[in-house]
Short mmCIF file of C-alpha atoms (C1' of nucleotides) in Angstrom, two decimals:
data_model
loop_
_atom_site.label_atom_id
_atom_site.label_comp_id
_atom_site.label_asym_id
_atom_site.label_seq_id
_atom_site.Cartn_x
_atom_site.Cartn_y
_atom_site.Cartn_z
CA UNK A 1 7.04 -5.31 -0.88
CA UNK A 2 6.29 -2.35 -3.01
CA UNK A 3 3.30 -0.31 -2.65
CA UNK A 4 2.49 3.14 -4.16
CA UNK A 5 5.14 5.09 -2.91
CA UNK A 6 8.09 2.41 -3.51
CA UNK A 7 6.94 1.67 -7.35
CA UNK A 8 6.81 5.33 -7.83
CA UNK A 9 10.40 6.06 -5.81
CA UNK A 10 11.81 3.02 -8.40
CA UNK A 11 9.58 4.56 -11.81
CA UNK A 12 11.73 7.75 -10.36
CA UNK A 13 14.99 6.35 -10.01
CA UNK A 14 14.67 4.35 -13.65
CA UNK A 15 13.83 7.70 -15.26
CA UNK A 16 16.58 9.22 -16.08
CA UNK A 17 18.79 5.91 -16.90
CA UNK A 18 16.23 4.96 -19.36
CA UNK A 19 14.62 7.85 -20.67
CA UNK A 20 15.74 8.22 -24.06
CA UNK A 21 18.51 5.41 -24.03
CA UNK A 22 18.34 2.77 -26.22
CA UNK A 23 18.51 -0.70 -24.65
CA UNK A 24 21.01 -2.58 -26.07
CA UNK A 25 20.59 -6.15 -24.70
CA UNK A 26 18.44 -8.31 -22.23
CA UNK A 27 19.92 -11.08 -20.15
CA UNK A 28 16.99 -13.34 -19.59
CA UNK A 29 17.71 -15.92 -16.70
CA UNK A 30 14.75 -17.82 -16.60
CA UNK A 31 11.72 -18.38 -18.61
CA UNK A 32 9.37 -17.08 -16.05
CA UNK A 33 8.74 -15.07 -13.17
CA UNK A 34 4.90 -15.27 -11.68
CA UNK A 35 3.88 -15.98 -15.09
CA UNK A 36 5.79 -16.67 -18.10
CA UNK A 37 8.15 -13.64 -20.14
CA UNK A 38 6.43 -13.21 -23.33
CA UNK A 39 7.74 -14.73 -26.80
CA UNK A 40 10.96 -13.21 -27.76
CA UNK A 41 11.35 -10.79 -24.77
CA UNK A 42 14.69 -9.95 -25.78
CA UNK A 43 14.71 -9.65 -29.09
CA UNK A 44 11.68 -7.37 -29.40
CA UNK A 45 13.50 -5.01 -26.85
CA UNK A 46 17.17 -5.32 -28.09
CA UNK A 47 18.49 -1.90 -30.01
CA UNK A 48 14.75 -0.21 -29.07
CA UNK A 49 14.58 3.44 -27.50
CA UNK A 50 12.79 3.86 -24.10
CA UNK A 51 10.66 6.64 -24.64
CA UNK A 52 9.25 7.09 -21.27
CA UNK A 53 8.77 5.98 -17.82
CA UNK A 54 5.47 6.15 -16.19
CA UNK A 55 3.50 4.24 -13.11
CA UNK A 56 -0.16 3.25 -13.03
CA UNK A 57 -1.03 1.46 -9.47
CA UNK A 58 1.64 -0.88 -8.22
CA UNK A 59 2.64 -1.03 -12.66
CA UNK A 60 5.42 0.21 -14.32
CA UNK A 61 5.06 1.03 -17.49
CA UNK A 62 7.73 1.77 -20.16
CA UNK A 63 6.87 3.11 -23.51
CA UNK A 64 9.30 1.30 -26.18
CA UNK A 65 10.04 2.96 -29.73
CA UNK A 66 8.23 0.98 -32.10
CA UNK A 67 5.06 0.91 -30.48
CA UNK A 68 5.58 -1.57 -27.60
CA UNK A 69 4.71 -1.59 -24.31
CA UNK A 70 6.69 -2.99 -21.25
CA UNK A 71 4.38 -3.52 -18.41
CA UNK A 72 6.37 -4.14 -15.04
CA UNK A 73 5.29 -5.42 -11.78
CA UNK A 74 7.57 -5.83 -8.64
CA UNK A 75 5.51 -7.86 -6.39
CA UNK A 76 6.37 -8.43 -3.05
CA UNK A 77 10.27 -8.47 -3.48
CA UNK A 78 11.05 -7.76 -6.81
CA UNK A 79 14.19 -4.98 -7.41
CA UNK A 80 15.47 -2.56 -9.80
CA UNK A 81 19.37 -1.80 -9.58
CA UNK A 82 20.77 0.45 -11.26
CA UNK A 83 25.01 -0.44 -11.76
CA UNK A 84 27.26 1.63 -13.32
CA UNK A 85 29.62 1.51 -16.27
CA UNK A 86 32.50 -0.71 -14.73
CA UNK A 87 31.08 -2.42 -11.84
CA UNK A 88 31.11 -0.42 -8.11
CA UNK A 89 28.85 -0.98 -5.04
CA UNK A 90 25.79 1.06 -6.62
CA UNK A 91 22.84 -1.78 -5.03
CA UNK A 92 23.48 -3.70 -1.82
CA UNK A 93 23.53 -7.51 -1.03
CA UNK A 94 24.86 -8.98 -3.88
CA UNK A 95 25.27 -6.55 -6.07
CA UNK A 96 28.62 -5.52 -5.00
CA UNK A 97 31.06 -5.90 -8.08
CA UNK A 98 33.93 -3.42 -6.18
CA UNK A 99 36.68 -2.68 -8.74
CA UNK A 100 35.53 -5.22 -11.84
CA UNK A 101 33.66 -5.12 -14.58
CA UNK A 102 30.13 -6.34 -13.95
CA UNK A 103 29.89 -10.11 -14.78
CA UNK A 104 27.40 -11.97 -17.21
CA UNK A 105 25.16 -13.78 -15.06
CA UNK A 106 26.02 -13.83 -11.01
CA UNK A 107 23.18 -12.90 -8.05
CA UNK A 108 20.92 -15.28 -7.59
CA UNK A 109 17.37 -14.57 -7.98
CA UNK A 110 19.12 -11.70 -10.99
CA UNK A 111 16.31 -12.81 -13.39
CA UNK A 112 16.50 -10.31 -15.84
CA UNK A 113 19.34 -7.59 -16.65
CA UNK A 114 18.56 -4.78 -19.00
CA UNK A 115 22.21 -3.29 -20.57
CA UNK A 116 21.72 0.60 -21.55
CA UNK A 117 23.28 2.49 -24.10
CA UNK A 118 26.26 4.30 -22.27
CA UNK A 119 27.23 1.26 -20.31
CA UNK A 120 24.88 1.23 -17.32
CA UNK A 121 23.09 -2.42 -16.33
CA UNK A 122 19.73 -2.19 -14.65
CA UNK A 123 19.19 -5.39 -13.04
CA UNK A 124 16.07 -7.15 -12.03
CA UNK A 125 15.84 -8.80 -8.78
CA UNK A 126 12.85 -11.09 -7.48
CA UNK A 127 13.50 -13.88 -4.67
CA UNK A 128 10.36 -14.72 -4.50
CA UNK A 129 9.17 -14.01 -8.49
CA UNK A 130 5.78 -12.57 -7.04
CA UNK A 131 6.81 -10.29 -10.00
CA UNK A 132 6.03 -10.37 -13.74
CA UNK A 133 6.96 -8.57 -16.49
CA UNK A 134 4.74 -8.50 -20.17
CA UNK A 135 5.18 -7.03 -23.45
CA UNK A 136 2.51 -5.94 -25.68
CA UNK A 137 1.51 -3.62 -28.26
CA UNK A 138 1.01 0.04 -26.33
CA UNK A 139 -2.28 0.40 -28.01
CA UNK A 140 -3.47 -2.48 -26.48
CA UNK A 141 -2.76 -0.94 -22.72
CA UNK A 142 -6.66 -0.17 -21.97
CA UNK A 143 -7.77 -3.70 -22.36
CA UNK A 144 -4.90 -5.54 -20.81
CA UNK A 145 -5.87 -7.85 -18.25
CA UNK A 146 -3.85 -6.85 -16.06
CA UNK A 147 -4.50 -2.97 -16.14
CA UNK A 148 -8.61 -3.34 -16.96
CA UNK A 149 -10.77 -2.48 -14.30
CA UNK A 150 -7.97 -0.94 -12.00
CA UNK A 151 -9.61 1.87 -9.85
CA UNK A 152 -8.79 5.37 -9.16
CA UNK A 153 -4.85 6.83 -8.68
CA UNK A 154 -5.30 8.09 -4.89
CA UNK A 155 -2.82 11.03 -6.11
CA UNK A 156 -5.01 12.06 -8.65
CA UNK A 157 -7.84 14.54 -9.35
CA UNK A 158 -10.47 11.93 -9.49
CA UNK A 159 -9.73 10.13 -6.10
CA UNK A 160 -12.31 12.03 -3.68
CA UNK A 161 -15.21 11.41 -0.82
CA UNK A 162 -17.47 10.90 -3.56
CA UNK A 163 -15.40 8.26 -5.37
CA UNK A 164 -15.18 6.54 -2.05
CA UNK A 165 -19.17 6.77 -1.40
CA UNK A 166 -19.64 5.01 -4.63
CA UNK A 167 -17.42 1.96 -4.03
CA UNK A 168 -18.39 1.52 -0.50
CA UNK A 169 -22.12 1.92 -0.76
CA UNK A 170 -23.60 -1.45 0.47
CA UNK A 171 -19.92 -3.42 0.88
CA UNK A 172 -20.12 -5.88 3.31
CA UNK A 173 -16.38 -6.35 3.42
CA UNK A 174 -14.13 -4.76 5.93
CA UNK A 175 -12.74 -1.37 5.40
CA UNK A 176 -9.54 -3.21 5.30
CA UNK A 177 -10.19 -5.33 2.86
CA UNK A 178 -12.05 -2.61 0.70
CA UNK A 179 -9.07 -0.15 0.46
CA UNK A 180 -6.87 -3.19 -0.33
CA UNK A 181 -9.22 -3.68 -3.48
CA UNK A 182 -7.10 -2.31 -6.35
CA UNK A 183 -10.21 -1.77 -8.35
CA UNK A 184 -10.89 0.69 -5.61
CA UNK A 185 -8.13 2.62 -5.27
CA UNK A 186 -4.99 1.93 -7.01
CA UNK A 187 -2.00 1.03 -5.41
CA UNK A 188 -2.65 0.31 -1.79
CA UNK A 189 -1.21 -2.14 0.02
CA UNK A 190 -0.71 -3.42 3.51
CA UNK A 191 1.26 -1.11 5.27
CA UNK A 192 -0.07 2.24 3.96
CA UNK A 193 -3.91 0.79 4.41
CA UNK A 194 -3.03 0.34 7.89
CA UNK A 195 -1.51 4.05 8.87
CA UNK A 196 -4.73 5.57 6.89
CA UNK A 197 -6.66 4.17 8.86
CA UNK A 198 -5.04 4.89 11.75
CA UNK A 199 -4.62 8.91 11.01
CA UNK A 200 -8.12 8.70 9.98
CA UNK A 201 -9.25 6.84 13.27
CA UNK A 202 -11.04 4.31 11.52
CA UNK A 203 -11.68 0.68 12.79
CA UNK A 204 -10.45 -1.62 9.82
CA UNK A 205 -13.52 -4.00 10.64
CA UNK A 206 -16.05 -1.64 10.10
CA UNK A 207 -18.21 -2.86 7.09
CA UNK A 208 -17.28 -0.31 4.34
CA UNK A 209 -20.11 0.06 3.59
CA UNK A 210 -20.86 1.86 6.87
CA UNK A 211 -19.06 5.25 5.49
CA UNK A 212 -21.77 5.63 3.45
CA UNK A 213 -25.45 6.54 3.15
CA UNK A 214 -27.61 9.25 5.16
CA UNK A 215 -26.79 8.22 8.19
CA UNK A 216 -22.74 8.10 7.76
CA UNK A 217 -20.77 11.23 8.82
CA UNK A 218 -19.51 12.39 5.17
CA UNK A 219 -16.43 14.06 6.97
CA UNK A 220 -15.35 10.37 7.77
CA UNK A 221 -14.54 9.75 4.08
CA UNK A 222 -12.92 13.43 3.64
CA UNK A 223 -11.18 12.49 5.94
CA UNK A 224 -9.97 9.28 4.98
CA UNK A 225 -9.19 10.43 1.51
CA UNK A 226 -7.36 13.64 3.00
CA UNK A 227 -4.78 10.92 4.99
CA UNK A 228 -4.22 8.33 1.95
CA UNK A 229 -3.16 11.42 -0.04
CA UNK A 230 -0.77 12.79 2.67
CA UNK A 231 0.44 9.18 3.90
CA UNK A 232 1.69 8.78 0.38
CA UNK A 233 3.16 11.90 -0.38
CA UNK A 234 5.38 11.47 2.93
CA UNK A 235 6.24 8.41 2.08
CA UNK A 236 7.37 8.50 -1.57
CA UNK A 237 9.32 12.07 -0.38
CA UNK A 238 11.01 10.04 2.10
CA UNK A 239 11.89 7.40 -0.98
CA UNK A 240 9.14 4.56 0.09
CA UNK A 241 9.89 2.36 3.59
CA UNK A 242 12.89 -0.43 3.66
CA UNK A 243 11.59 -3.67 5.91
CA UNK A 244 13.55 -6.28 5.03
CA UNK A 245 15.58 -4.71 1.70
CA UNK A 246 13.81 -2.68 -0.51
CA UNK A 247 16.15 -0.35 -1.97
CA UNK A 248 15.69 2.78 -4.61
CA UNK A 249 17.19 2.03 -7.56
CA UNK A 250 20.53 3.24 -6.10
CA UNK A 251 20.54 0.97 -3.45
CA UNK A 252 19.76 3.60 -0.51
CA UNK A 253 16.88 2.34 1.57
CA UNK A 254 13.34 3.88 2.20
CA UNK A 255 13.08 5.91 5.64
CA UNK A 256 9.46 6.28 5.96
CA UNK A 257 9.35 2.74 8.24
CA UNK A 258 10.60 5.45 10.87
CA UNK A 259 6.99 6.85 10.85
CA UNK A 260 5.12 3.86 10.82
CA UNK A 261 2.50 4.16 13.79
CA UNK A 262 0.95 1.18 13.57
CA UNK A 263 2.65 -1.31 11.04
CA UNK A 264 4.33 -4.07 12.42
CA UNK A 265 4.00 -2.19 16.00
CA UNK A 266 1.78 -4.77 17.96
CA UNK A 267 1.81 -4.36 21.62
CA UNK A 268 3.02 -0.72 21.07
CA UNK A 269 1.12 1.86 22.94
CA UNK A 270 -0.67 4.07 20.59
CA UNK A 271 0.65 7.28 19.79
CA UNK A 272 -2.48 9.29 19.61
CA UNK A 273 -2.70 12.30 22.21
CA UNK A 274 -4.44 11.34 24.82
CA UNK A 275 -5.06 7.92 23.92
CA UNK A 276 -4.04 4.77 26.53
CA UNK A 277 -4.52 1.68 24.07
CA UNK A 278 -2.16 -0.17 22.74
CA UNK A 279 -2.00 -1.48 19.15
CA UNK A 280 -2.95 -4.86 18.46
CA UNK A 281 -2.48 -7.38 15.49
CA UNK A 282 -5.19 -9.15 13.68
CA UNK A 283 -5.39 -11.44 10.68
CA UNK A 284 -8.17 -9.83 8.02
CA UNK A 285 -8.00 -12.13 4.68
CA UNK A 286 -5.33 -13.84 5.98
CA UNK A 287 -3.03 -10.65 5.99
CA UNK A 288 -1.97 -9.24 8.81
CA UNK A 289 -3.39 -5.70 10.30
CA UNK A 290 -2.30 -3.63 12.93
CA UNK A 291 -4.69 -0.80 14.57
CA UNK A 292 -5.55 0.75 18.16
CA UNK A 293 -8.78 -0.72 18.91
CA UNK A 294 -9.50 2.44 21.27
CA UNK A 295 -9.35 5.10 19.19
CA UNK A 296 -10.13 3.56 15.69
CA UNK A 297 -13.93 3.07 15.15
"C1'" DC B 1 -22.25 -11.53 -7.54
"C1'" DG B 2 -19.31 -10.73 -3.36
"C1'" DG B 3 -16.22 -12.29 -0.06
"C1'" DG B 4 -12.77 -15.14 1.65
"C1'" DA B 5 -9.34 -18.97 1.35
"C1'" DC B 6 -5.69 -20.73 -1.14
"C1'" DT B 7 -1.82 -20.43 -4.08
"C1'" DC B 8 2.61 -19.23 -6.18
"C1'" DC B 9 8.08 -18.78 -4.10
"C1'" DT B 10 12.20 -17.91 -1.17
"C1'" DG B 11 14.26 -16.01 2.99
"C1'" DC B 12 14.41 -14.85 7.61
"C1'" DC B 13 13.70 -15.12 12.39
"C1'" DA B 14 11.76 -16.63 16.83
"C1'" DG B 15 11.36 -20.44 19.55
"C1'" DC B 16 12.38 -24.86 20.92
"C1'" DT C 1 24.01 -24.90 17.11
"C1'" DG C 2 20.33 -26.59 14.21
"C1'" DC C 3 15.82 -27.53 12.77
"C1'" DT C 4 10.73 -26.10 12.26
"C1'" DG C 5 6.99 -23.32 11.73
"C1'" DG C 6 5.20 -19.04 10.86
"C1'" DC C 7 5.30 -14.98 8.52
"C1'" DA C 8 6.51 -11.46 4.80
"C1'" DG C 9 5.38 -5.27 0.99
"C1'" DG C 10 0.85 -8.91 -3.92
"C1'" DA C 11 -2.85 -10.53 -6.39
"C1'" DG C 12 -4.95 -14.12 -9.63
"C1'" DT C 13 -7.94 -17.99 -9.23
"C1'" DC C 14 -11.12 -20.91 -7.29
"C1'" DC C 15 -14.97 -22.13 -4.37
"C1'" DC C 16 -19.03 -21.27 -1.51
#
DNA sequence: CGGGACTCCTGCCAGC
DNA sequence: TGCTGGCAGGAGTCCC
């Protein structure tokens, strides 16, 4: 599910419930999610102080007093849901506990329930437990597995033309395939690769390396850089997109899938000015990718 | 080494 | 109506 913009609309909507707030028990469901919960997951969380919230690619990260680290990924439908002292509809689906006290232990696929000083639950949700969730010392964050190597943030200062030169120059991959590279660019995924590509005309079957060298256009790469930037912006301001049931953290769905103008459009005619093809579906990495093949090249 | 296929898991939906 | 196959926002691992 989550790319960029959803992680960061979920990092958002944990802030303030966690921020400061000491957590004062873990309900652990299961032993594992993609790969097993660490030793002792609870215990070395129980009565410890979040001190802060931040995201690094598709990664959550929480800073725990005492030095920890809790390193958070949603993968494709893992949920944060935030309920309220006393139960009330504050997610959707299953989380509707109208008028009683949140119970111990109901949802399925509810692996992992966090109980916050002041009363509020935030629950962990993940049908398909493409998720994970690890817990390590915070000074030990650069040379996690997980996190090591991980490219540029495409929100940052660093992410630029140049950046893009360097990782392209003499890729035989697909664009596609390229930007999907999280040691590229950090926290790409499916849908948003294929609207950047779109707003920046690109074909996503161009050889990435292509963009590059004396005889590439450099305002190609500007301008592919310029619409990842803006693509994400509008969608984490319109609180990430909602296919199937991604929800913020309040339960309120993602509007940006109103925008999409190529995801999950196939046989859709294209939308730019001017333009009469129509956009067509094709299977890159066995993933699927949508694109005009008129005006993309 | 780079690139692509396969894999994990559950749910949903189109088509028969 | 009910079953089956295909597909889904990710990404680590394996194989060529």
């Amino acid at each position: 599910m989550p790319e960029l913009p959803e992680v960061e609309t979920v990092m958002r909507g944990l802030k303030p419930v966690l921020e400061g707030r000491r957590i004062e028990g873990v309900l652990q469901r299961r032993k594992d999610l993609r790969f097993p919960l660490p030793e002792n997951f609870s215990a070395r969380l129980e009565g410890r102080r979040v001190l802060g919230l931040a995201r690094r690619a598709k990664y959550i990260l929480a800073s725990i007093e005492g030095g920890d680290c809790l390193l958070i990924h949603l993968g494709m439908t893992g949920r944060f849901t935030v309920l309220e002292q006393g139960g009330g509809k504050r997610g959707i689906g299953e989380f509707y506990y109208e008028g009683e006290p949140v119970p111990d232990g109901e949802g399925p696929h509810d692996h992992v329930v966090f109980a916050i000083e002041g009363g509020q639950r935030v629950v962990y949700n993940d049908p398909r437990r493409f998720g994970m969730m690890d817990l390590f010392p915070e000074a030990d964050a650069i040379s996690h597995k997980l996190l090591q190597g991980i490219g540029v943030e495409p929100l940052g200062n660093e992410f630029s033309a140049s950046t893009l030169a360097n990782a392209f120059h003499g890729k035989k991959a697909p664009l596609k395939a390229a930007l999907l590279d999280q040691r590229i660019v950090a926290g790409l995924g499916n849908i948003y690769v294929c609207e950047a590509m779109f707003r920046a005309r690109l074909s996503p079957r161009r050889k990435a390396g292509t963009l590059t060298g004396r005889r590439a256009d450099p305002r190609r790469l500007d301008d592919l850089v310029r619409h990842i930037r803006d693509i994400l912006n509008e969608a984490i301001t319109a609180g990430g997109s909602t296919l199937q049931d991604f929800a913020q953290t309040d339960g309120s769905p993602g509007t940006f899938q109103q925008r999409f103008q190529v995801y999950d459009r196939e046989g859709a005619p294209c939308s730019t000015a001017g333009c009469t093809g129509h956009i067509r579906r094709i299977v890159q990495s066995g993933r699927s990718t949508f694109f005009c093949p008129v005006c993309q090249k």
